[in-house]
Amino acid sequence: MSVTGSAREQVRLDIEGMTCASCAMRIEKRLNRLDGVTATVNYATERATVVLTDTLVTEQDLLDQVAAAGYTASLPDAAGLPPDQTHDHTARLADPVSAALRHRLVGSAVLALPVVLLAMVPALQFDSWQWLSLTLAAPVVVWGAWPFHRAAWTNLRHGAATMDTLISVGTIAAFGWSLYALFLGDAGQPGFRDHFSLMPERGMGSSQIYLEVAAGVTVFILAGRFAEERAKRSSGAALRSLLQLGAKDVAMVRDGVEVRVPIAQLAVGDVFIVRPGEKVATDGIVVSGTSAVDASLLTGEPVPVEVGPGDAVSGATVNAGGRLLVRATRVGNDTALAQIARLVEDAQAGKAAVQRLADRIAGVFVPVVILLAAATLAVWLVVADTDKATTAFTAAVAVLIIACPCALGLATPTALMVGTGRGAQLGILIKGPEVLESTRAIDTIVLDKTGTVTTGKMELVDVVPSLGTSVEDLLVLAGSLEDASEHPIGAAIADGARQRGAVLSTVESFGNTEGLGVQGVVDGHAVVVGRERFLADWSLPLGEDLRAARDVAEASGRTPVFVGWDGAVRGMLVVADVVKPTSAEAIAGLRALGLRPVLLTGDNPRAARAVADAVGITEVIAEVLPAEKVAAIERLQAGGHVVAMVGDGVNDAAALARADLGLAMGTGTDAAIEASDLTLVRGDLRSAVDAIRLARRTLATIKGNLFWALAYNVAALPLAAAGLLNPMLAGLAMALSSVFVVTNSLRLRRFTSTYSTAANIPRTGA
């Protein structure tokens, strides 16, 4: 593969062998040295995302660069297959934790426990106990800590230092000092007794052994790494659950015969069968049959949606009712499920500004710590009054062990993995980590009216018959005539008549006058339906009662349609783009988040004001052309506001891109979704409230993680350098800091929607 000219291509690499954020930084720097390469390496996801521009760099060049840094890289397999069949990186996280790591941890813990107990409880110390401790500790330091020693040596050969360097040097130093004290000092004498202290003891000279430190620190670090792996599995669970939602096989109709084939054999245009209780195999259009489809796994919306011939269905949704025949329109990586999974994975692979700062700190942290440990050793050798070597050694080892920057490297990516995965379960797709920082700053949210606050579909909302005319006659005659029309208002009237129980009749001599109305013969009546002007052309004037009803409808921003037959106006039908039943609740939720809602529409001011009043919006910008929507956003920004925009149409795409934060309704157009930062899979505006809440909660978790990871090192390093921290306790504290960070991130799995519609959504991706 090569990229030439002005081509731009994204390549993903799975990285093996990273043990901390400084490893990720080394690989990232190495890749970015190549011309035309922009790389981001994520320690938590163990993945590199590389963008190639104007370059002849090949995939093999990228793999070679990673290998030159001392790590192993590979390309994800079968990129063209559907997500459920792709050997995706997240599937690796779903595998059981490495058996070798578990065995190493258990074996080391069994051997180290007696060593620690003998050192901490003097009553257990029998004659020559120290030699038993050496026998038990040696396998722990050599075999148990072997991954750290091996990684440290690899990094040393490449002129680098990572957390493995700190652990390896610290444990070897503790073990080496113990060997010196046992063989050349006084610690090997029969009858030797040791006294454990939370603070290092001075003045012990060559009688001090640190076998419990060497063995205990190894076990603590192995336990911390084991916990990290478990946390990574949990944090990637939501994305894995998405990838596993799709059907594995499908019943297809071929030459009139039903056959069951693997999903990979399904092609666009194929007709497949979906029985009650089965998953829809891929995105498609219903050919025949009616049913209710449960799309909650994709959208978070628990209410099944009724579908029939001509309706679109998405892969991985569940057929809750009758038998359906569906024609495939998108397969493999083009399906809605695959696109959702890809958006989530891209968001998890990215880095927010706070993470880049943390990575820069981690990149220089290890060398600084090594220098600090050397300085600590030198200073104590100079200033200690007695037993300088013991005091200096203890403090230097404590500095090395306490400062491993694991927590710093895990702070952001683990929170991103959990937050974006949980969002996907709730029907909220966050396109990148930088979006999180935008949500914190916004103070104004601009809402497109049609399709966002309203349904975007005309509906029959009122029936006003004239004196002497029945509602049933009005609905049957007008509905039958409009059923022959293709106009959205006509469709709304016909559908509304059916919903109210009207049985529609056949139309004869149908005629259409564009923009005005329709006429025809229904059940022997010459029927005319349309605007007031259209009926006037047919010499059918309105009565006073209908004029009054007309004024009321127009004042509310609704559209009156008049119906006449047999020489008289018989009534009025009122259609409107109705407000979604959840919009008012959503506006209240946005206000509760400190946002000022603004309604933006191309509709007339009267209709816009009616919708705004219905949902509780005070500020309206009406009669705005699509090209003017961007200018409206810019005016708000020029006034000092940080603006979010919610829209769903092609005409909203430019405004979504111009806003500081763009939120697209997933029921809208591809152009709007592509231009947005957040996609709300459901057509429910309340999802915007949940999206902003989740984004802010994730950002707060990231900042909390970074604070504690940094505060821990800032507080602990001076204690270690001052000789006030036992090296074994330093190892325990370091391991617990990583566990704290990932556990804090996992709390995001408990994030739930504010609204009852999402009450039955599972809390985790398991």
mmCIF file of C-alpha atoms in Angstrom, residues 66 254 262 496 536:
data_model
loop_
_atom_site.group_PDB
_atom_site.id
_atom_site.type_symbol
_atom_site.label_atom_id
_atom_site.label_comp_id
_atom_site.label_asym_id
_atom_site.label_seq_id
_atom_site.Cartn_x
_atom_site.Cartn_y
_atom_site.Cartn_z
ATOM 1 C CA VAL A 66 7.461 0.224 15.747
ATOM 2 C CA ARG A 254 -32.629 -17.602 -3.880
ATOM 3 C CA PRO A 262 -23.305 -16.941 6.645
ATOM 4 C CA GLY A 496 -55.040 11.161 9.620
ATOM 5 C CA ALA A 536 -62.732 30.604 -4.254
#
